[in-house]
CSV table of N, CA and C in Angstrom, one decimal:
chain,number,residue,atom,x,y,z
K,1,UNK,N,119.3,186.8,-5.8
K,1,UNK,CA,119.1,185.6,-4.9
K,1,UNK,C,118.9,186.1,-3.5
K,2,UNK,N,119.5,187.1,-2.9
K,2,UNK,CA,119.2,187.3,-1.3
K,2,UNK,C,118.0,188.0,-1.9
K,3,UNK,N,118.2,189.2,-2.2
K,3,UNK,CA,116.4,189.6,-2.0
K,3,UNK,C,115.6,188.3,-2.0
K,4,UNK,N,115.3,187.6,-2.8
K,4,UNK,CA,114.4,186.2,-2.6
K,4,UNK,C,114.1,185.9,-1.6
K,5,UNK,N,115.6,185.7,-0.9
K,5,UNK,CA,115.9,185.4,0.2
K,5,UNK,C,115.3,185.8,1.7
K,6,UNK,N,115.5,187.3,1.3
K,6,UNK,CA,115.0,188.2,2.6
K,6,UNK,C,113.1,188.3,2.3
K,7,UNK,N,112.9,188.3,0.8
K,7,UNK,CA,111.6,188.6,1.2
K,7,UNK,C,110.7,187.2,1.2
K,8,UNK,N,111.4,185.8,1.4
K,8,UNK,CA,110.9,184.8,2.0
K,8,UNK,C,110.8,184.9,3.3
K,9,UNK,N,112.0,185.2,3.7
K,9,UNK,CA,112.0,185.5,5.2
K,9,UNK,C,110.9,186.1,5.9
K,10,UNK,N,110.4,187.1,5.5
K,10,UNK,CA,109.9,188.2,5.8
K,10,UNK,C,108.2,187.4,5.6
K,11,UNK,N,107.7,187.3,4.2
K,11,UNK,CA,106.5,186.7,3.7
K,11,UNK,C,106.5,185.3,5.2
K,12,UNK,N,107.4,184.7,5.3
K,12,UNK,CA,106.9,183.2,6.2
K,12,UNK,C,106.9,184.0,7.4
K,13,UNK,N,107.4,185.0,7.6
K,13,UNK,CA,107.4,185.7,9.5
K,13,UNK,C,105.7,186.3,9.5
K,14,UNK,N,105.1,186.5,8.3
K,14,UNK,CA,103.8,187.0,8.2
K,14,UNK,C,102.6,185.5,8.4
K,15,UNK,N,103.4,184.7,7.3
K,15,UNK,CA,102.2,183.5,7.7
K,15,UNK,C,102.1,183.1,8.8
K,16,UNK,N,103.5,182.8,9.4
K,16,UNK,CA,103.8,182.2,10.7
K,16,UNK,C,102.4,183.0,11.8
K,17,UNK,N,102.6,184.4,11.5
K,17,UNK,CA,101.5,185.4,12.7
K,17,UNK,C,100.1,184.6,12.8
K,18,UNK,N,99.9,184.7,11.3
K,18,UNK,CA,98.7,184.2,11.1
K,18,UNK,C,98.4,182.7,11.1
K,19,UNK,N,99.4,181.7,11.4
K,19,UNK,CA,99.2,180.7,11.2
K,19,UNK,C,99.3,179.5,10.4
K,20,UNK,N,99.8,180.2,9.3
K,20,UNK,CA,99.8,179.8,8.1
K,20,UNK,C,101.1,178.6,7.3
K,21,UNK,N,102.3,179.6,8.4
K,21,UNK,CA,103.5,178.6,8.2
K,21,UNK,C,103.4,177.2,8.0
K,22,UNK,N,104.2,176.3,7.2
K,22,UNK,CA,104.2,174.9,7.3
K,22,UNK,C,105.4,174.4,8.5
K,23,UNK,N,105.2,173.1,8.6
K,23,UNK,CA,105.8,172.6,10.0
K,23,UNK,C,107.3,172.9,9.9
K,24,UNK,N,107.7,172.3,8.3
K,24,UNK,CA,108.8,171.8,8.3
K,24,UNK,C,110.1,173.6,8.6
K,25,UNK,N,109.0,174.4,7.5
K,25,UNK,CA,109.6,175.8,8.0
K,25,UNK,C,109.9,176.2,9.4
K,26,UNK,N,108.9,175.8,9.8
K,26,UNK,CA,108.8,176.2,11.9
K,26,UNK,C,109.9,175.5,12.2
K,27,UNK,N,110.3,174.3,11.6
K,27,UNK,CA,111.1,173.1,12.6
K,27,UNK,C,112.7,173.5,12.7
K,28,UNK,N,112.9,174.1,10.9
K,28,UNK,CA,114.4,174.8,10.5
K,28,UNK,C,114.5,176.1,11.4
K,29,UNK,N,113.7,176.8,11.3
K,29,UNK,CA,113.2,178.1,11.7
K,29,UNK,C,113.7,177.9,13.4
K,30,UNK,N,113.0,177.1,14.0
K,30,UNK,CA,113.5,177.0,15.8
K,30,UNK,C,115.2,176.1,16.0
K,31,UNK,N,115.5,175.8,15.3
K,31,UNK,CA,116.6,174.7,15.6
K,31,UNK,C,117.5,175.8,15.3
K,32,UNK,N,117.2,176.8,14.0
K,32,UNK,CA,118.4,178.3,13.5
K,32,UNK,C,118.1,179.1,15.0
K,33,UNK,N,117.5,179.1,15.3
K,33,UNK,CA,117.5,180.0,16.4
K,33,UNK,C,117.8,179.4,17.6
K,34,UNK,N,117.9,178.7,18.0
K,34,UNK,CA,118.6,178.0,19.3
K,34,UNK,C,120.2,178.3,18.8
K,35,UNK,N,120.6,178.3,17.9
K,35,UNK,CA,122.2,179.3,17.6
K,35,UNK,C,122.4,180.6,18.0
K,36,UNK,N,121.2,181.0,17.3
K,36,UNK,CA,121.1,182.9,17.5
K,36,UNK,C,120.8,183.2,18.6
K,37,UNK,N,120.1,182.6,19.4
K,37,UNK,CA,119.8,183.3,20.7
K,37,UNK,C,120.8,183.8,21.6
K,38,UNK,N,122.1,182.3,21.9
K,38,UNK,CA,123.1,182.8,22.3
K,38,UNK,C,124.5,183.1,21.9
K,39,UNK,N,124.3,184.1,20.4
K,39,UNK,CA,125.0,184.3,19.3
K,39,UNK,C,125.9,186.0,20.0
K,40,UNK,N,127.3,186.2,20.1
K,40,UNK,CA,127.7,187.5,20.1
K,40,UNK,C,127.0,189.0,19.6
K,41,UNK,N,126.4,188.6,17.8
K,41,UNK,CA,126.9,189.1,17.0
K,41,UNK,C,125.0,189.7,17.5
K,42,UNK,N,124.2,189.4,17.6
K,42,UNK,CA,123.0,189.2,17.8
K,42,UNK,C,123.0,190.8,18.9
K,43,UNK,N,122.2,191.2,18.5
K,43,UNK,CA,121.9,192.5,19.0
K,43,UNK,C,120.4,192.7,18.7
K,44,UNK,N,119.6,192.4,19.7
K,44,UNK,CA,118.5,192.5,19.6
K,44,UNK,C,117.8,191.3,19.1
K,45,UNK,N,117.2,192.0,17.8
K,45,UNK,CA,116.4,191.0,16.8
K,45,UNK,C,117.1,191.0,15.4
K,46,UNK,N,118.5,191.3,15.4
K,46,UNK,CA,119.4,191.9,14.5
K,46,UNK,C,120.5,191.4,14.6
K,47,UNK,N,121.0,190.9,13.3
K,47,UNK,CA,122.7,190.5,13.2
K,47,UNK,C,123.5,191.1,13.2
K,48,UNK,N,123.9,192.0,13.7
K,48,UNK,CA,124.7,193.4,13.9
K,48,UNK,C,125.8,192.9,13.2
K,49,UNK,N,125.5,194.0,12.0
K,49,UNK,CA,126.5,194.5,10.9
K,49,UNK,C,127.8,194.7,11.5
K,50,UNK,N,127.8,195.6,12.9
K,50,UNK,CA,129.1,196.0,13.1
K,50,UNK,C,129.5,195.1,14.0
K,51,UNK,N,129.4,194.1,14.5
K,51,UNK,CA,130.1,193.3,15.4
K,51,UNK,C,130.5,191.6,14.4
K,52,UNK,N,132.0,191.8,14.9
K,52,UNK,CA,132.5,190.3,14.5
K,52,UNK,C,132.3,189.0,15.1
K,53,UNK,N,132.4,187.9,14.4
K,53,UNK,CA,132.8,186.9,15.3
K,53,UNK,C,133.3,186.1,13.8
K,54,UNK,N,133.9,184.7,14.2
K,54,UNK,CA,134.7,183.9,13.4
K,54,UNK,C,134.2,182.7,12.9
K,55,UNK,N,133.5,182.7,11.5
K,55,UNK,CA,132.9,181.6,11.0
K,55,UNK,C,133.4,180.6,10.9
K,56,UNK,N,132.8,179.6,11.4
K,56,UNK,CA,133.1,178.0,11.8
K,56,UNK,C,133.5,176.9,11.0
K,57,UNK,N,133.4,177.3,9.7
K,57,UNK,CA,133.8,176.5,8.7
K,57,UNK,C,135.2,177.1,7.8
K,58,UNK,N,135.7,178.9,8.0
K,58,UNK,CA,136.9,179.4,6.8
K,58,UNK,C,137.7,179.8,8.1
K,59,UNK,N,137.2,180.3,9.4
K,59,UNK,CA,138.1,180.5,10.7
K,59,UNK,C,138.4,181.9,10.7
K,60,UNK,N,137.9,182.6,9.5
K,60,UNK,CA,138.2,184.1,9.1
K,60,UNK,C,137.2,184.7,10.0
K,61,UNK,N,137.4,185.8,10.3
K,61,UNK,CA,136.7,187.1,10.8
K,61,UNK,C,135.3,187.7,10.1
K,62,UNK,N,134.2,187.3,10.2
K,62,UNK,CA,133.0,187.9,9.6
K,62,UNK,C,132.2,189.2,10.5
K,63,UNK,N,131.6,189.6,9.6
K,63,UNK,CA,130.6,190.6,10.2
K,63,UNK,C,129.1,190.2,10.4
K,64,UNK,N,128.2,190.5,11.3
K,64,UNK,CA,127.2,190.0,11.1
K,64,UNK,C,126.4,190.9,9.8
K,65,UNK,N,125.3,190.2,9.1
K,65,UNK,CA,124.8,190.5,8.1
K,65,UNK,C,123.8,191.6,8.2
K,66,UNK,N,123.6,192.1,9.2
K,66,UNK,CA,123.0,193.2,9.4
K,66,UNK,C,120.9,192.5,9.3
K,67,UNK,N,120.9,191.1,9.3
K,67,UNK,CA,119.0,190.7,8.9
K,67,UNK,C,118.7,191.0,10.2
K,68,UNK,N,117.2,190.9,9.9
K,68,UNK,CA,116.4,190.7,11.3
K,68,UNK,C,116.5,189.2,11.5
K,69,UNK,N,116.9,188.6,12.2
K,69,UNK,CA,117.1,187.1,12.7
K,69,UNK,C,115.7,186.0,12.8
K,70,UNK,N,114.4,187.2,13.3
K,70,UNK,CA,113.4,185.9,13.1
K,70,UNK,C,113.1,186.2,11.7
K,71,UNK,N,113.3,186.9,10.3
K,71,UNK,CA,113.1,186.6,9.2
K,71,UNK,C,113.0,185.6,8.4
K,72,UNK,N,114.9,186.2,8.6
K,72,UNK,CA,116.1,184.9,8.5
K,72,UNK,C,115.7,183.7,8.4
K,73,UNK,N,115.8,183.5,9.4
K,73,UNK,CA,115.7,182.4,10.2
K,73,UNK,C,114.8,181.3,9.6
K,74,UNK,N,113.7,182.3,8.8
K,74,UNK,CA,112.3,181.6,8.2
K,74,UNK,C,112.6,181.6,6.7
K,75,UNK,N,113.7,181.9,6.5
K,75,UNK,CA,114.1,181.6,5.2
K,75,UNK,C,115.0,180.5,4.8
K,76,UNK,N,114.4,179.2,4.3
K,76,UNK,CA,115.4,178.4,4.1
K,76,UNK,C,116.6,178.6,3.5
K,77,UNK,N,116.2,179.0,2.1
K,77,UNK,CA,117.6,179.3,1.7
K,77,UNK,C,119.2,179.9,2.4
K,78,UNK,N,118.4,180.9,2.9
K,78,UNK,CA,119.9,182.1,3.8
K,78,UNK,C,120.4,181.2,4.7
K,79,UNK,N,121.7,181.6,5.0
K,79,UNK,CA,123.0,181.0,5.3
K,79,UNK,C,123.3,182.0,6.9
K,80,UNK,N,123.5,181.4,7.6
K,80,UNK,CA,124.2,182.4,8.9
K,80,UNK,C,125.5,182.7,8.5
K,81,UNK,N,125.6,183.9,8.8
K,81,UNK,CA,127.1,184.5,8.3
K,81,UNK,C,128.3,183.7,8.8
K,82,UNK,N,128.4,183.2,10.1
K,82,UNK,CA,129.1,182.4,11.2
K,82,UNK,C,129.2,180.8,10.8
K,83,UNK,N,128.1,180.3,10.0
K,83,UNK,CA,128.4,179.5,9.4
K,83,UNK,C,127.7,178.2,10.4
K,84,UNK,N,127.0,179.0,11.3
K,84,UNK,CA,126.4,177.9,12.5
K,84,UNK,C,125.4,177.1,12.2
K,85,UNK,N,124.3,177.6,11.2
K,85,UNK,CA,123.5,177.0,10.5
K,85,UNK,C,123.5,177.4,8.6
């Protein structure tokens, strides 16, 4: 299931270049990212594996998942580690 996951991600960050994305993708896609932008864990264009922060829904200590964030992001399915979206 995550591979699916990541290589949706990845396939919609290619249509998106080209144009191709559909709206509703773009619409999930910008709303996950107004989380990530001013997210701790966020290192770069990357959910940094080695930095913590405390998911919003179990209060436990996560790691970030190590994606590239605008993939992500273009992947419906996948889940923010933090639990933000």
């Amino acid at each position: 299931m995550q591979l699916n996951n990541i290589l949706t991600g990845w396939a919609n960050l290619v249509k998106d270049k080209f144009g191709l994305l559909d709206e509703n993708t773009k619409r999930i896609a910008s709303i996950r990212l107004v989380h990530c932008n001013d997210c701790p864990v966020r290192k770069n264009n990357v959910c940094d594996p080695n930095s913590q922060i405390k998911n919003q829904i179990t209060g436990e200590f996560v790691k970030g998942c190590g994606c590239n964030i605008a993939a992500k992001a273009l992947s419906p399915a996948s889940q923010c580690p933090a639990a933000k979206w």
